[in-house]
């Protein structure tokens, strides 16, 4: 995520800020310019006059404190690009549901920011647009038969319980996962959606996909059953980013896609901070790096990887200094780098 600054006083801001703590300016995210812009107060409404001469106001979901994106006042839509993707939200009469939904929306808005920066199609699913994307945030207490996080035909379902840190940690241990986060769920599940958009109907890409990930025509249900029964092969770490990625080529793609988005987002943050690791005493050490480029604009995946590897070592070392687990508890084998390179070449 890029770093923002208040246009009124220059203070640093987070992506989710609705007010500058330093000067008190109201803020909104303008998707068109990828900037947090200061808002003017007119009556009971905050608004922004863009350089395009158009007035912008908050997305309708701002009233629930889950969104700070702006929409054009002259359009009929009341939702921003990110919130327009919602098909089902939890019952907001429950305070706990509202708090958990806010966490989900924070992760989803960051996801949508990345998708837009990658130039990907981000359109809501509807009768007029059956190939669009939709999100359903469901509570187990209100859904018969329970809730399974997953993707089906452009609809991504997220179990509301995943927003609870205790539940998520319990599930992480149950599933023997080194890493389980909300943003990780969103990135993984949206990977399934974009497999259909980018790969499924393109013969050339499909051939290249099968050469790297395997034949997706393998029965999916049987493959998952076998994985949960027998586990991953002993040598899985030589070819896959995670044990779960071994279960089926679709899951390998989704896991790899999610990690590609992890890398791009972390490097963008490092770029805006101007982070560099290593010093003169390290000489030509592989621990040295300088975040001197925007990864969303970088065509060479090798350059991205060369910067990312020492960055993760530095971040993991800082966390260990505080007695915390590694931020990025993964080792990326050469085979996975080739899969990520494939994704990068499709997107660039």
XYZ file of C-alpha atoms in Angstrom:
348
model
C 0.000 0.000 0.000
C 1.253 3.482 -0.836
C 1.842 6.035 1.888
C -0.464 9.052 2.002
C 0.040 12.599 3.225
C -2.468 15.226 4.260
C -2.732 17.830 1.507
C -3.476 20.486 4.132
C -0.599 19.990 6.573
C 1.613 17.249 5.106
C 1.144 14.789 7.982
C 1.362 11.059 7.124
C -1.923 9.207 6.784
C -3.154 5.646 6.634
C -5.316 4.409 3.757
C -8.330 4.074 6.072
C -8.138 7.574 7.630
C -11.253 9.761 7.497
C -9.636 12.619 9.392
C -6.146 14.031 9.750
C -5.306 13.847 13.452
C -2.782 16.674 13.092
C -4.973 19.365 11.492
C -8.493 17.961 11.741
C -9.196 17.906 8.000
C -11.890 15.490 6.856
C -10.549 12.973 4.336
C -11.872 10.736 1.580
C -10.200 8.336 -0.842
C -10.496 9.392 -4.474
C -10.062 6.262 -6.565
C -9.392 8.189 -9.777
C -6.198 9.748 -8.383
C -5.412 7.146 -5.689
C -5.181 9.969 -3.165
C -6.686 10.821 0.209
C -8.175 14.259 -0.402
C -9.395 16.946 2.044
C -13.151 17.400 2.217
C -15.172 20.579 2.510
C -18.163 20.735 4.846
C -21.392 21.917 3.193
C -24.420 21.719 5.439
C -24.606 18.151 6.743
C -22.395 16.686 4.034
C -18.678 16.417 3.345
C -17.697 16.783 -0.299
C -14.717 17.254 -2.579
C -14.450 19.264 -5.780
C -12.109 17.419 -8.125
C -9.844 18.876 -10.790
C -12.298 17.382 -13.273
C -14.913 19.849 -12.020
C -17.038 17.103 -10.466
C -18.247 16.962 -6.875
C -17.602 13.825 -4.847
C -19.215 12.554 -1.653
C -18.753 9.586 0.622
C -19.866 6.084 -0.324
C -23.127 5.096 1.380
C -21.290 2.645 3.632
C -19.402 5.512 5.251
C -22.328 5.786 7.675
C -21.231 2.456 9.187
C -17.585 3.567 9.419
C -16.493 0.841 7.029
C -15.603 2.961 3.976
C -13.903 6.289 3.231
C -14.054 6.099 -0.583
C -15.731 8.832 -2.610
C -18.294 8.602 -5.417
C -19.435 11.193 -7.923
C -22.473 13.130 -6.719
C -23.928 13.220 -10.240
C -24.103 9.423 -10.625
C -27.020 7.229 -9.557
C -24.788 4.789 -7.690
C -24.395 5.380 -3.975
C -21.631 2.825 -3.455
C -17.953 3.006 -4.328
C -16.210 0.420 -6.508
C -15.282 -1.708 -3.474
C -18.654 -1.612 -1.694
C -20.624 -2.170 -4.907
C -19.178 -5.708 -4.913
C -21.104 -6.638 -1.753
C -23.965 -9.045 -2.343
C -24.648 -9.970 1.275
C -23.542 -8.284 4.487
C -24.206 -9.460 8.049
C -27.122 -8.313 10.190
C -25.923 -4.913 11.420
C -28.362 -4.805 14.332
C -25.709 -6.899 16.085
C -22.854 -4.726 17.352
C -20.460 -7.673 17.115
C -21.418 -8.268 13.474
C -20.782 -4.612 12.696
C -17.340 -4.693 14.305
C -16.378 -7.872 12.453
C -17.706 -6.527 9.149
C -15.527 -3.437 9.554
C -12.474 -5.687 9.731
C -13.570 -7.547 6.600
C -14.127 -4.289 4.719
C -10.681 -2.994 5.685
C -9.105 -6.067 4.102
C -11.441 -6.007 1.082
C -10.801 -2.324 0.318
C -7.062 -2.958 0.361
C -7.599 -5.888 -1.981
C -9.661 -3.792 -4.405
C -7.022 -1.051 -4.344
C -4.456 -3.639 -5.500
C -6.720 -5.120 -8.166
C -7.385 -1.694 -9.646
C -3.689 -0.815 -9.620
C -2.999 -4.070 -11.467
C -5.469 -2.975 -14.144
C -7.839 -5.868 -13.475
C -11.555 -5.988 -14.174
C -13.394 -5.076 -10.951
C -17.102 -5.068 -11.724
C -20.028 -6.224 -9.578
C -21.826 -9.421 -10.501
C -25.418 -8.913 -11.624
C -28.014 -10.299 -14.008
C -26.657 -7.908 -16.643
C -23.051 -8.829 -15.805
C -22.991 -12.527 -14.811
C -19.194 -12.651 -15.104
C -18.674 -9.991 -12.454
C -17.446 -10.367 -8.870
C -19.493 -10.482 -5.660
C -18.838 -10.922 -1.942
C -21.041 -12.549 0.665
C -20.130 -12.012 4.315
C -22.078 -14.625 6.267
C -22.480 -15.342 9.954
C -22.615 -18.966 11.117
C -25.327 -18.107 13.638
C -27.608 -16.862 10.863
C -26.804 -19.468 8.201
C -28.182 -22.994 8.236
C -25.539 -25.632 7.643
C -22.631 -23.383 8.575
C -20.454 -21.137 6.428
C -17.488 -22.191 4.324
C -15.111 -19.541 3.054
C -14.606 -20.064 -0.670
C -15.353 -19.086 -4.268
C -18.017 -20.288 -6.681
C -18.958 -18.750 -10.033
C -17.692 -15.288 -9.176
C -19.168 -15.231 -5.658
C -16.650 -15.111 -2.816
C -18.031 -16.170 0.551
C -16.214 -15.156 3.716
C -17.151 -16.572 7.106
C -17.668 -13.597 9.424
C -15.968 -15.577 12.190
C -12.660 -15.188 10.333
C -12.642 -11.558 11.504
C -12.314 -12.791 15.087
C -8.617 -13.142 15.921
C -9.187 -15.961 18.435
C -11.205 -18.033 15.950
C -8.695 -17.355 13.199
C -5.767 -18.474 15.367
C -7.684 -21.601 16.366
C -8.311 -22.431 12.713
C -4.689 -21.681 11.815
C -3.535 -24.303 14.329
C -6.243 -26.780 13.319
C -5.195 -26.488 9.676
C -1.464 -26.464 10.527
C -1.032 -23.190 8.652
C 1.966 -20.915 9.282
C -0.067 -17.877 8.199
C -3.773 -17.046 8.254
C -5.062 -13.486 7.849
C -8.121 -11.744 6.462
C -6.186 -10.159 3.592
C -4.737 -13.594 2.865
C -8.248 -15.055 2.543
C -9.344 -12.302 0.187
C -6.258 -12.609 -2.001
C -6.544 -16.387 -2.200
C -10.255 -16.509 -3.020
C -10.082 -13.730 -5.599
C -7.321 -15.740 -7.257
C -9.921 -18.394 -8.110
C -12.098 -15.734 -9.686
C -9.294 -14.332 -11.823
C -8.282 -17.818 -12.952
C -11.636 -17.907 -14.720
C -11.174 -14.389 -16.085
C -7.548 -14.662 -17.207
C -6.839 -18.346 -17.894
C -9.898 -20.529 -18.431
C -10.813 -19.357 -21.941
C -7.347 -18.548 -23.274
C -5.783 -21.614 -24.921
C -2.225 -20.274 -24.898
C -2.352 -19.302 -21.230
C -4.127 -22.529 -20.302
C -1.347 -24.565 -21.903
C 1.308 -22.591 -20.031
C -0.700 -22.900 -16.808
C -0.863 -26.686 -17.073
C 2.873 -26.894 -17.680
C 3.529 -25.033 -14.416
C 0.625 -25.894 -12.109
C -0.714 -29.175 -13.492
C -3.924 -30.260 -15.190
C -6.925 -28.575 -13.561
C -9.240 -31.143 -15.165
C -8.307 -33.511 -12.321
C -11.457 -34.073 -10.246
C -11.439 -31.239 -7.702
C -13.540 -32.856 -4.959
C -11.595 -36.102 -5.077
C -8.297 -34.206 -5.009
C -9.326 -32.253 -1.899
C -10.585 -35.396 -0.169
C -7.265 -37.107 -0.867
C -5.345 -34.089 0.436
C -7.266 -33.925 3.708
C -6.944 -37.688 4.151
C -3.281 -38.129 3.225
C -1.749 -34.668 3.572
C 0.862 -33.135 1.292
C 3.808 -35.062 -0.188
C 6.917 -35.049 1.981
C 8.872 -32.961 -0.536
C 6.100 -30.433 -1.245
C 8.232 -27.422 -0.242
C 10.433 -27.928 -3.346
C 7.570 -27.168 -5.739
C 4.826 -25.351 -3.831
C 4.391 -22.252 -1.673
C 2.249 -24.131 0.860
C 1.111 -27.639 1.700
C -2.452 -26.747 0.688
C -1.236 -25.738 -2.773
C -0.472 -29.412 -3.456
C -4.145 -30.388 -3.261
C -5.145 -29.326 -6.791
C -3.814 -27.049 -9.579
C -6.582 -24.520 -8.855
C -5.462 -24.273 -5.233
C -1.836 -24.034 -6.286
C -2.782 -21.097 -8.528
C -4.820 -19.391 -5.778
C -2.072 -19.819 -3.177
C 0.586 -18.560 -5.584
C -1.644 -15.663 -6.682
C -2.154 -14.640 -3.048
C 1.581 -14.652 -2.392
C 2.207 -12.646 -5.537
C -0.182 -9.987 -4.181
C 1.578 -10.156 -0.787
C 4.876 -9.418 -2.507
C 3.593 -6.544 -4.617
C 1.827 -4.869 -1.693
C 4.809 -5.166 0.652
C 7.204 -3.820 -1.952
C 4.923 -0.887 -2.752
C 4.928 0.011 0.947
C 8.718 -0.305 1.060
C 9.002 1.870 -2.064
C 6.977 4.716 -0.555
C 9.023 4.544 2.639
C 12.257 4.449 0.642
C 13.367 1.390 2.595
C 16.799 -0.081 2.068
C 18.481 -2.938 3.890
C 22.142 -3.703 4.428
C 25.075 -1.332 4.747
C 28.622 -0.878 3.533
C 29.995 -3.587 5.836
C 27.865 -6.203 4.078
C 29.625 -5.721 0.732
C 27.750 -7.709 -1.915
C 25.632 -9.536 0.653
C 22.257 -10.869 -0.588
C 20.744 -9.046 2.398
C 21.177 -5.697 0.649
C 18.271 -4.099 -1.201
C 16.831 -0.709 -2.063
C 13.141 -0.171 -2.742
C 13.661 2.242 -5.615
C 10.745 1.255 -7.879
C 6.980 0.903 -7.804
C 6.322 -2.848 -8.258
C 3.006 -2.126 -10.003
C 5.027 -0.451 -12.770
C 7.943 -2.909 -12.918
C 7.954 -5.311 -15.914
C 10.905 -7.403 -14.681
C 9.790 -9.931 -12.067
C 13.409 -10.825 -11.308
C 13.930 -7.302 -10.016
C 10.869 -7.649 -7.804
C 12.106 -10.921 -6.333
C 15.621 -9.598 -5.758
C 14.181 -6.760 -3.679
C 11.580 -8.837 -1.851
C 13.811 -11.606 -0.491
C 16.123 -9.428 1.656
C 13.134 -7.290 2.701
C 11.351 -10.299 4.213
C 14.525 -11.382 6.005
C 14.807 -7.914 7.536
C 11.132 -7.810 8.557
C 11.237 -11.313 10.020
C 14.385 -10.389 11.968
C 12.684 -7.286 13.405
C 9.705 -9.346 14.504
C 11.943 -11.936 16.138
C 13.636 -9.109 18.038
C 10.243 -8.394 19.615
C 9.485 -12.051 20.292
C 6.866 -12.146 17.535
C 6.431 -14.783 14.791
C 7.773 -14.125 11.315
C 5.758 -11.702 9.200
C 6.433 -13.818 6.122
C 6.978 -17.420 7.307
C 7.644 -18.867 3.855
C 10.583 -19.874 1.702
C 9.933 -19.439 -2.015
C 11.477 -22.254 -4.108
C 12.551 -21.720 -7.716
C 9.495 -23.576 -9.053
C 7.164 -21.134 -7.268
C 9.143 -18.155 -8.556
C 8.466 -19.403 -12.073
C 4.747 -19.605 -11.286
C 4.782 -16.055 -9.913
C 6.664 -14.869 -12.967
C 3.910 -16.367 -15.107
C 1.290 -14.423 -13.141
C 3.332 -11.229 -13.432
C 3.696 -11.593 -17.200
C -0.070 -11.996 -17.572
C -0.807 -8.917 -15.485
C 1.885 -6.555 -16.720
